[in-house]
Short mmCIF file of C-alpha atoms and ligand atoms in Angstrom, two decimals:
data_model
loop_
_atom_site.label_atom_id
_atom_site.label_comp_id
_atom_site.label_asym_id
_atom_site.label_seq_id
_atom_site.Cartn_x
_atom_site.Cartn_y
_atom_site.Cartn_z
CA MET A 247 191.57 -49.75 46.16
CA ARG A 248 190.49 -50.27 42.58
CA ASP A 249 187.20 -48.81 41.36
CA LYS A 250 186.26 -51.83 39.33
CA ALA A 251 185.97 -55.41 40.50
CA LEU A 252 188.62 -57.88 39.39
CA PRO A 253 187.49 -61.41 38.48
CA GLU A 254 188.27 -64.07 41.04
CA ASP A 255 190.69 -66.03 38.83
CA GLU A 256 192.73 -62.90 38.17
CA VAL A 257 192.97 -62.13 41.88
CA MET A 258 193.93 -65.73 42.54
CA ALA A 259 196.58 -65.56 39.83
CA ILE A 260 198.12 -62.52 41.54
CA LEU A 261 198.10 -64.35 44.85
CA ALA A 262 199.72 -67.45 43.38
CA GLN A 263 202.43 -65.37 41.73
CA THR A 264 203.13 -63.47 44.92
CA ARG A 265 203.07 -66.59 47.07
CA ALA A 266 205.70 -68.14 44.79
CA ARG A 267 208.11 -65.43 45.96
CA ASN A 268 208.10 -66.88 49.47
CA TYR A 269 211.03 -69.12 50.29
CA SER A 270 210.50 -72.77 50.98
CA TYR A 271 210.48 -74.36 54.45
CA ASP A 272 212.90 -77.10 53.43
CA ARG A 273 215.70 -74.50 53.35
CA PHE A 274 214.69 -72.86 56.66
CA LEU A 275 217.08 -73.47 59.50
CA SER A 276 216.22 -70.18 61.17
CA THR A 277 212.62 -70.56 62.16
CA MET A 278 210.82 -71.82 65.23
CA CYS A 279 207.68 -72.29 63.16
CA THR A 280 207.08 -75.16 60.78
CA LEU A 281 204.59 -76.43 58.26
CA PRO A 282 201.44 -77.09 60.25
CA HIS A 283 200.25 -80.67 60.54
CA PRO A 284 197.65 -81.42 57.81
CA ILE A 285 194.92 -82.02 60.39
CA ALA A 286 195.62 -78.59 61.89
CA VAL A 287 195.11 -77.03 58.47
CA ARG A 288 191.81 -78.87 58.02
CA ALA A 289 190.59 -77.80 61.46
CA HIS A 290 191.74 -74.23 60.85
CA ASP A 291 189.77 -74.05 57.59
CA MET A 292 186.72 -75.50 59.31
CA PHE A 293 186.63 -72.77 61.97
CA LEU A 294 187.86 -69.82 59.92
CA GLU A 295 184.84 -67.63 60.60
CA THR A 296 184.73 -68.18 64.36
CA ASN A 297 185.51 -65.42 66.86
CA LEU A 298 186.55 -66.29 70.39
CA GLY A 299 186.18 -62.63 71.28
CA ASP A 300 182.43 -63.20 71.55
CA PRO A 301 182.37 -66.80 72.77
CA GLY A 302 178.64 -66.93 73.45
CA LEU A 303 178.09 -66.89 69.68
CA PHE A 304 180.54 -69.74 69.16
CA PRO A 305 180.13 -72.05 72.16
CA GLY A 306 181.48 -74.99 70.16
CA VAL A 307 184.85 -73.48 69.49
CA ALA A 308 184.93 -71.92 72.97
CA GLU A 309 184.68 -75.44 74.32
CA LEU A 310 187.56 -76.57 72.10
CA GLU A 311 189.67 -73.76 73.55
CA GLU A 312 188.82 -74.92 77.09
CA ARG A 313 189.83 -78.45 76.15
CA VAL A 314 193.14 -77.20 74.76
CA VAL A 315 193.83 -75.33 78.01
CA ALA A 316 192.96 -78.47 79.99
CA MET A 317 195.24 -80.67 77.86
CA LEU A 318 198.11 -78.20 78.13
CA GLY A 319 197.56 -77.84 81.87
CA GLU A 320 197.61 -81.59 82.33
CA MET A 321 200.77 -81.87 80.21
CA LEU A 322 202.46 -79.18 82.33
CA GLY A 323 201.59 -80.57 85.75
CA CYS A 324 198.45 -78.56 86.60
CA PRO A 325 195.21 -80.07 85.26
CA ASP A 326 193.13 -77.14 86.57
CA ALA A 327 195.29 -74.43 85.08
CA SER A 328 193.40 -71.45 83.68
CA GLY A 329 194.37 -69.65 80.51
CA TYR A 330 193.58 -69.18 76.87
CA VAL A 331 194.86 -69.62 73.32
CA SER A 332 196.67 -66.39 72.48
CA THR A 333 198.24 -65.13 69.27
CA GLY A 334 201.71 -66.33 70.27
CA GLY A 335 204.58 -66.03 72.70
CA THR A 336 204.63 -62.25 72.69
CA GLU A 337 201.00 -61.91 73.73
CA SER A 338 201.32 -64.66 76.33
CA ASN A 339 204.39 -63.03 77.87
CA ILE A 340 202.72 -59.61 77.88
CA GLN A 341 199.64 -60.99 79.57
CA ALA A 342 201.52 -63.04 82.15
CA ILE A 343 203.50 -60.00 83.24
CA ARG A 344 200.43 -57.77 83.11
CA ALA A 345 198.62 -60.20 85.44
CA ALA A 346 201.61 -60.25 87.80
CA ARG A 347 201.79 -56.46 87.81
CA ASN A 348 198.06 -56.11 88.42
CA GLU A 349 198.17 -58.65 91.22
CA ALA A 350 201.13 -56.88 92.81
CA GLY A 351 199.12 -53.67 92.49
CA ARG A 352 202.00 -51.39 91.58
CA LYS A 353 202.68 -49.38 88.44
CA ASP A 354 206.27 -48.37 89.25
CA GLY A 355 207.61 -51.90 89.31
CA ASN A 356 210.35 -53.86 87.63
CA ILE A 357 210.73 -57.35 86.25
CA VAL A 358 213.87 -59.46 86.38
CA VAL A 359 214.52 -61.50 83.24
CA PRO A 360 217.54 -63.47 82.02
CA ALA A 361 219.79 -61.64 79.55
CA SER A 362 218.79 -64.43 77.15
CA ALA A 363 215.11 -63.41 77.26
CA HIS A 364 213.21 -62.99 74.01
CA PHE A 365 212.81 -59.41 72.80
CA SER A 366 209.11 -59.55 73.69
CA PHE A 367 210.20 -58.59 77.22
CA ASP A 368 211.58 -55.29 75.92
CA LYS A 369 208.15 -54.61 74.42
CA ILE A 370 206.61 -55.51 77.77
CA GLY A 371 208.76 -53.00 79.62
CA ASP A 372 207.63 -50.32 77.22
CA LEU A 373 203.96 -51.28 77.15
CA LEU A 374 203.48 -51.88 80.85
CA CYS A 375 205.88 -49.14 82.00
CA LEU A 376 208.00 -51.59 83.94
CA GLU A 377 211.77 -51.46 84.25
CA VAL A 378 213.26 -54.58 82.64
CA ARG A 379 216.30 -55.76 84.61
CA LYS A 380 218.45 -58.28 82.80
CA ALA A 381 220.30 -60.88 84.83
CA GLU A 382 223.65 -62.16 83.57
CA LEU A 383 224.15 -65.66 82.23
CA ASP A 384 226.59 -68.24 83.54
CA GLU A 385 229.10 -70.04 81.32
CA SER A 386 226.47 -72.60 80.26
CA LEU A 387 224.21 -69.69 79.18
CA LYS A 388 221.66 -70.29 81.92
CA VAL A 389 220.63 -67.35 84.04
CA ASP A 390 223.10 -66.69 86.86
CA LEU A 391 221.30 -67.03 90.19
CA SER A 392 223.45 -64.56 92.09
CA SER A 393 222.87 -61.98 89.38
CA VAL A 394 219.10 -62.55 89.68
CA GLU A 395 219.32 -62.21 93.47
CA SER A 396 221.15 -58.90 93.16
CA LEU A 397 218.45 -57.44 90.88
CA LEU A 398 215.37 -58.38 92.89
CA ASP A 399 213.94 -55.74 95.22
CA GLU A 400 210.64 -54.68 96.78
CA ARG A 401 209.49 -53.19 93.47
CA THR A 402 209.94 -56.46 91.54
CA VAL A 403 206.55 -57.66 90.32
CA ALA A 404 207.73 -60.70 88.37
CA LEU A 405 210.70 -62.95 87.87
CA VAL A 406 211.09 -64.74 84.54
CA GLY A 407 212.82 -68.02 83.75
CA ILE A 408 213.14 -69.53 80.29
CA ALA A 409 212.61 -73.18 79.42
CA GLY A 410 214.17 -73.26 75.96
CA THR A 411 215.93 -70.00 75.21
CA THR A 412 215.37 -68.54 71.77
CA GLU A 413 219.03 -68.55 70.84
CA PHE A 414 220.53 -71.60 72.59
CA GLY A 415 217.59 -73.77 73.66
CA GLN A 416 218.94 -73.62 77.21
CA VAL A 417 216.76 -74.28 80.28
CA ASP A 418 217.14 -71.93 83.25
CA PRO A 419 217.31 -73.37 86.79
CA ILE A 420 213.57 -73.00 87.36
CA GLU A 421 213.50 -74.77 90.74
CA GLN A 422 216.00 -72.31 92.22
CA LEU A 423 214.21 -69.35 90.65
CA ALA A 424 210.98 -70.69 92.16
CA GLU A 425 212.56 -70.78 95.61
CA MET A 426 213.54 -67.13 95.27
CA ALA A 427 210.08 -66.20 93.99
CA VAL A 428 208.27 -68.03 96.80
CA GLU A 429 210.52 -66.54 99.45
CA ARG A 430 209.71 -63.04 98.23
CA GLY A 431 206.12 -63.66 97.24
CA ILE A 432 206.80 -62.80 93.58
CA HIS A 433 205.13 -64.16 90.45
CA LEU A 434 207.43 -66.56 88.55
CA HIS A 435 206.67 -66.71 84.84
CA VAL A 436 208.26 -69.44 82.72
CA ASP A 437 208.66 -68.67 79.04
CA ALA A 438 208.42 -72.06 77.35
CA ALA A 439 207.13 -70.66 74.06
CA PHE A 440 209.46 -73.02 72.22
CA GLY A 441 210.45 -75.58 74.86
CA GLY A 442 206.93 -76.28 76.10
CA PHE A 443 206.27 -78.81 73.36
CA VAL A 444 209.83 -80.22 73.51
CA LEU A 445 210.78 -80.76 77.15
CA PRO A 446 207.89 -83.12 78.04
CA PHE A 447 209.04 -85.47 75.27
CA LEU A 448 212.80 -85.59 75.87
CA GLU A 449 214.45 -88.60 77.51
CA LYS A 450 216.13 -86.32 80.03
CA LYS A 451 213.69 -84.76 82.46
CA TYR A 452 213.84 -81.18 83.67
CA ALA A 453 211.95 -79.58 86.55
CA TRP A 454 210.48 -76.49 84.94
CA ASP A 455 206.66 -76.63 84.75
CA PHE A 456 203.79 -76.37 87.28
CA SER A 457 205.17 -79.43 89.09
CA VAL A 458 207.62 -76.89 90.55
CA SER A 459 205.41 -75.26 93.15
CA GLY A 460 206.60 -71.64 92.75
CA VAL A 461 205.80 -71.47 89.01
CA SER A 462 202.83 -69.11 88.55
CA SER A 463 202.42 -68.96 84.76
CA ILE A 464 203.73 -70.53 81.56
CA THR A 465 203.92 -69.46 77.92
CA ILE A 466 203.74 -72.43 75.52
CA ASP A 467 203.20 -71.97 71.80
CA PRO A 468 201.30 -74.47 69.67
CA HIS A 469 202.44 -72.57 66.54
CA LYS A 470 206.07 -73.46 67.22
CA MET A 471 206.75 -77.09 68.19
CA GLY A 472 203.03 -77.78 68.61
CA MET A 473 202.61 -78.18 64.82
CA SER A 474 199.52 -75.97 64.85
CA THR A 475 198.66 -73.10 62.53
CA ILE A 476 199.73 -69.49 63.08
CA PRO A 477 198.57 -67.69 65.25
CA ALA A 478 198.37 -70.18 68.11
CA GLY A 479 199.98 -69.26 71.41
CA GLY A 480 199.26 -70.60 74.85
CA LEU A 481 199.09 -68.84 78.21
CA LEU A 482 198.50 -70.81 81.39
CA PHE A 483 198.16 -69.73 85.01
CA ARG A 484 198.33 -72.02 88.01
CA GLY A 485 195.10 -70.66 89.46
CA GLN A 486 192.08 -68.68 88.42
CA GLU A 487 193.04 -65.44 90.22
CA CYS A 488 195.73 -64.38 87.75
CA LEU A 489 193.37 -64.72 84.83
CA SER A 490 190.84 -62.64 86.75
CA ALA A 491 193.51 -59.96 87.20
CA LEU A 492 193.39 -59.53 83.40
CA GLU A 493 189.65 -59.21 83.00
CA THR A 494 187.80 -56.19 81.75
CA GLU A 495 184.04 -55.77 81.57
CA THR A 496 182.53 -56.33 78.15
CA HIS A 497 179.09 -54.83 78.73
CA TYR A 498 177.39 -55.67 75.48
CA LEU A 499 178.97 -59.01 74.52
CA THR A 500 177.70 -62.51 75.15
CA LYS A 501 180.12 -62.93 78.04
CA ALA A 502 180.39 -60.26 80.72
CA ARG A 503 184.17 -60.31 81.14
CA GLN A 504 187.18 -60.83 78.88
CA ALA A 505 190.74 -61.71 79.86
CA SER A 506 192.44 -61.85 76.45
CA LEU A 507 194.53 -58.99 75.10
CA THR A 508 192.85 -58.87 71.72
CA GLY A 509 189.10 -58.48 71.38
CA THR A 510 188.18 -60.26 68.20
CA ARG A 511 190.32 -63.35 67.97
CA SER A 512 190.38 -66.38 65.75
CA GLY A 513 188.89 -69.65 66.91
CA ALA A 514 190.61 -71.37 63.99
CA ALA A 515 193.98 -71.64 65.68
CA ALA A 516 192.37 -73.06 68.85
CA ALA A 517 190.55 -75.67 66.75
CA ALA A 518 193.76 -76.47 64.87
CA THR A 519 195.63 -76.91 68.15
CA TYR A 520 192.91 -79.15 69.53
CA ALA A 521 192.96 -81.28 66.37
CA VAL A 522 196.70 -81.77 66.26
CA MET A 523 196.99 -82.54 69.99
CA MET A 524 194.19 -85.10 69.82
CA HIS A 525 195.49 -86.66 66.61
CA LEU A 526 199.15 -86.95 67.59
CA GLY A 527 198.75 -87.62 71.31
CA ARG A 528 201.84 -87.93 73.48
CA GLU A 529 203.20 -90.73 71.27
CA GLY A 530 203.00 -88.56 68.15
CA PHE A 531 204.70 -85.61 69.81
CA LYS A 532 207.39 -87.89 71.22
CA ARG A 533 208.04 -89.24 67.71
CA MET A 534 208.26 -85.72 66.33
CA VAL A 535 210.62 -84.54 69.05
CA ASP A 536 212.76 -87.70 68.62
CA TYR A 537 212.96 -86.91 64.92
CA CYS A 538 214.06 -83.32 65.55
CA MET A 539 216.61 -84.43 68.14
CA ASP A 540 217.99 -87.00 65.71
CA LEU A 541 218.44 -84.20 63.16
CA THR A 542 220.10 -82.10 65.85
CA HIS A 543 222.64 -84.80 66.72
CA HIS A 544 223.26 -85.47 63.04
CA LEU A 545 223.98 -81.78 62.44
CA VAL A 546 226.27 -81.45 65.45
CA ALA A 547 228.21 -84.61 64.52
CA GLY A 548 228.64 -83.34 60.96
CA ALA A 549 229.71 -79.91 62.18
CA ARG A 550 232.30 -81.46 64.49
CA GLU A 551 233.72 -83.37 61.51
CA ILE A 552 234.48 -80.06 59.86
CA GLY A 553 235.97 -78.64 63.03
CA ILE A 554 233.01 -76.62 64.33
CA SER A 555 231.57 -77.08 67.77
CA PRO A 556 228.31 -75.91 69.34
CA ALA A 557 228.29 -73.18 72.01
CA ILE A 558 226.58 -75.62 74.38
CA GLU A 559 225.79 -79.29 73.99
CA PRO A 560 222.24 -79.05 72.55
CA ILE A 561 219.47 -79.72 75.03
CA MET A 562 216.73 -79.34 72.49
CA ASN A 563 216.62 -78.86 68.72
CA VAL A 564 218.37 -75.48 68.80
CA VAL A 565 222.05 -75.35 67.87
CA ALA A 566 224.47 -72.42 68.04
CA LEU A 567 227.52 -73.22 65.92
CA GLN A 568 230.71 -71.35 66.73
CA VAL A 569 231.93 -70.47 63.26
CA PRO A 570 234.43 -67.68 62.57
CA SER A 571 232.72 -64.43 61.42
CA PRO A 572 229.14 -65.73 61.78
CA ALA A 573 227.63 -62.69 60.03
CA LYS A 574 229.72 -63.27 56.90
CA VAL A 575 229.13 -67.01 56.94
CA ARG A 576 225.41 -66.34 57.25
CA GLU A 577 225.54 -63.99 54.28
CA GLU A 578 227.30 -66.63 52.16
CA LEU A 579 224.82 -69.29 53.25
CA MET A 580 221.93 -67.00 52.29
CA LYS A 581 223.44 -66.75 48.79
CA LYS A 582 223.11 -70.53 48.63
CA ASP A 583 219.48 -70.24 49.70
CA TRP A 584 220.01 -71.42 53.30
CA HIS A 585 218.08 -69.37 55.81
CA VAL A 586 219.97 -69.31 59.06
CA SER A 587 220.09 -66.80 61.88
CA MET A 588 222.55 -65.63 64.52
CA THR A 589 222.77 -65.33 68.25
CA ARG A 590 223.52 -62.01 69.96
CA GLU A 591 226.80 -60.68 71.27
CA PRO A 592 228.73 -61.56 73.35
CA ASN A 593 228.09 -65.15 72.24
CA ARG A 594 227.71 -64.53 68.52
CA ALA A 595 227.22 -67.81 66.66
CA LEU A 596 225.29 -69.30 63.77
CA ARG A 597 221.84 -70.22 65.10
CA LEU A 598 220.06 -73.24 63.65
CA ILE A 599 216.67 -74.69 64.57
CA LEU A 600 215.99 -78.25 63.50
CA MET A 601 212.25 -78.36 62.92
CA ARG A 602 210.02 -81.14 61.62
CA HIS A 603 210.32 -79.82 58.06
CA MET A 604 214.09 -80.46 57.92
CA THR A 605 215.63 -83.72 56.66
CA ARG A 606 218.97 -85.51 57.14
CA GLU A 607 219.57 -85.16 53.39
CA ASN A 608 219.20 -81.40 53.57
CA ILE A 609 221.44 -81.20 56.60
CA ASP A 610 224.14 -83.04 54.65
CA LEU A 611 223.75 -80.58 51.77
CA PHE A 612 223.87 -77.70 54.24
CA LEU A 613 227.06 -79.03 55.85
CA GLU A 614 228.72 -79.43 52.43
CA ASP A 615 227.92 -75.79 51.63
CA LEU A 616 229.06 -74.63 55.05
CA LYS A 617 232.34 -76.52 54.67
CA ALA A 618 232.95 -75.04 51.22
CA ILE A 619 232.26 -71.53 52.52
CA LEU A 620 234.66 -71.96 55.42
CA ILE A 621 237.40 -73.37 53.18
CA HIS A 622 237.08 -70.83 50.37
CA SER A 623 236.63 -67.69 52.41
CA GLN A 624 239.20 -65.99 54.59
CA PHE A 625 236.86 -65.61 57.56
N1 0PR B 85 209.51 -66.55 73.82
C1 0PR B 85 210.46 -67.29 73.23
C2 0PR B 85 211.36 -68.14 74.09
C3 0PR B 85 210.60 -67.27 71.85
O1 0PR B 85 211.57 -67.97 71.26
C4 0PR B 85 209.73 -66.46 71.08
C5 0PR B 85 209.83 -66.36 69.59
C6 0PR B 85 208.73 -65.71 71.76
C7 0PR B 85 208.66 -65.77 73.13
C8 0PR B 85 207.76 -64.85 71.01
O2 0PR B 85 206.87 -65.64 70.30
P1 0PR B 85 206.00 -65.06 69.08
O3 0PR B 85 206.97 -64.77 67.97
O4 0PR B 85 205.06 -66.19 68.81
O5 0PR B 85 205.30 -63.85 69.57
N2 0PR B 85 210.81 -67.08 68.98
C9 0PR B 85 211.11 -66.99 67.57
C10 0PR B 85 212.23 -65.98 67.34
O6 0PR B 85 212.08 -64.80 67.69
C11 0PR B 85 209.93 -66.60 66.74
C12 0PR B 85 210.19 -66.78 65.29
C13 0PR B 85 209.56 -67.78 64.59
C14 0PR B 85 211.02 -65.94 64.59
C15 0PR B 85 209.77 -67.94 63.23
C16 0PR B 85 211.27 -66.12 63.25
C17 0PR B 85 210.64 -67.11 62.57
O7 0PR B 85 210.87 -67.28 61.23
O8 0PR B 85 213.25 -66.40 66.82
#
């Protein structure tokens, strides 16, 4: 640190200069985050100093968090769900599996996850000392049920299904996974970090949330399709017991027990999530999802015109385009200031997420660039 103070305007000038080095969202086709809704930003600013780690000092924002949990629970088929606003999908997944492990009461367990699971499950295996068993995918890139069946055993503490996979936006057969989980008395966690704010607003309906009776917990992230500010994650449990399985005593705080992973945690993101959910309502989210799906169909139609097809027919606003040499195409696209990502082997493809910040105009520009790259390169 410097010895001498630096005047505020000089510090701000440094910040502005550094901020200008960030890329701009309108060229991001790789991210599951987006520009937060303006009302989320206002709410975030308003609650910046609040700490949900000591909720007795901030009962107002603690109540907003409870209301967010209630709204999410109601949206996902369980109005009395318990849970909290976490820092994101990783924390929610960690905590869901930790609760399942604690409830199962064994430390030498394993979890069975689809091969398409987000890398947070690898962190979970390491952190919680659980073996992570990865079930194969079928040809539509959903988890293969017979593969899941073959991996489950008496040491399995949790089974995971994904409602909106990170790479393909695919939805696993949650009802069938739930049957397996119920039969064996295992916790079924559904990772809907991305899909949680998409699936309820699609024309086509999927059975994936608490309306499926074997689903024990759900990850749903307001800082992805929920248009909230970062860091806003959501973790919901069907009952109260799972949340209790996470609690530690907090002797000297205003509340005797704490279930969250982090101690000090921002109330700003909870307030932002509350604000955006109240302001948009179901109709606003439906409009936003319709917009993103329209972009998705526009992109896929344009890609087909230049001879490229998606790995699966998009279910949500995630598209994996089967281009030749995806890594090289990605590199060329980056040179043209398009930020795209890739799916893993063995289904390597160009991965594109059509978020609220994207426009049809920019998709057309993107497709022109993609076409030129494919024509001019020998990939
Ligand atoms: N579960 C699923 C299904 C996810 O897709 C993700 C993240 C997580 C859990 C973990 O969530 P957190 O990152 O909130 O802990 N999916 C995105 C991904 O890994 C996250 C992301 C967002 C990455 C924006 C890059 C980016 O620019 O692709």
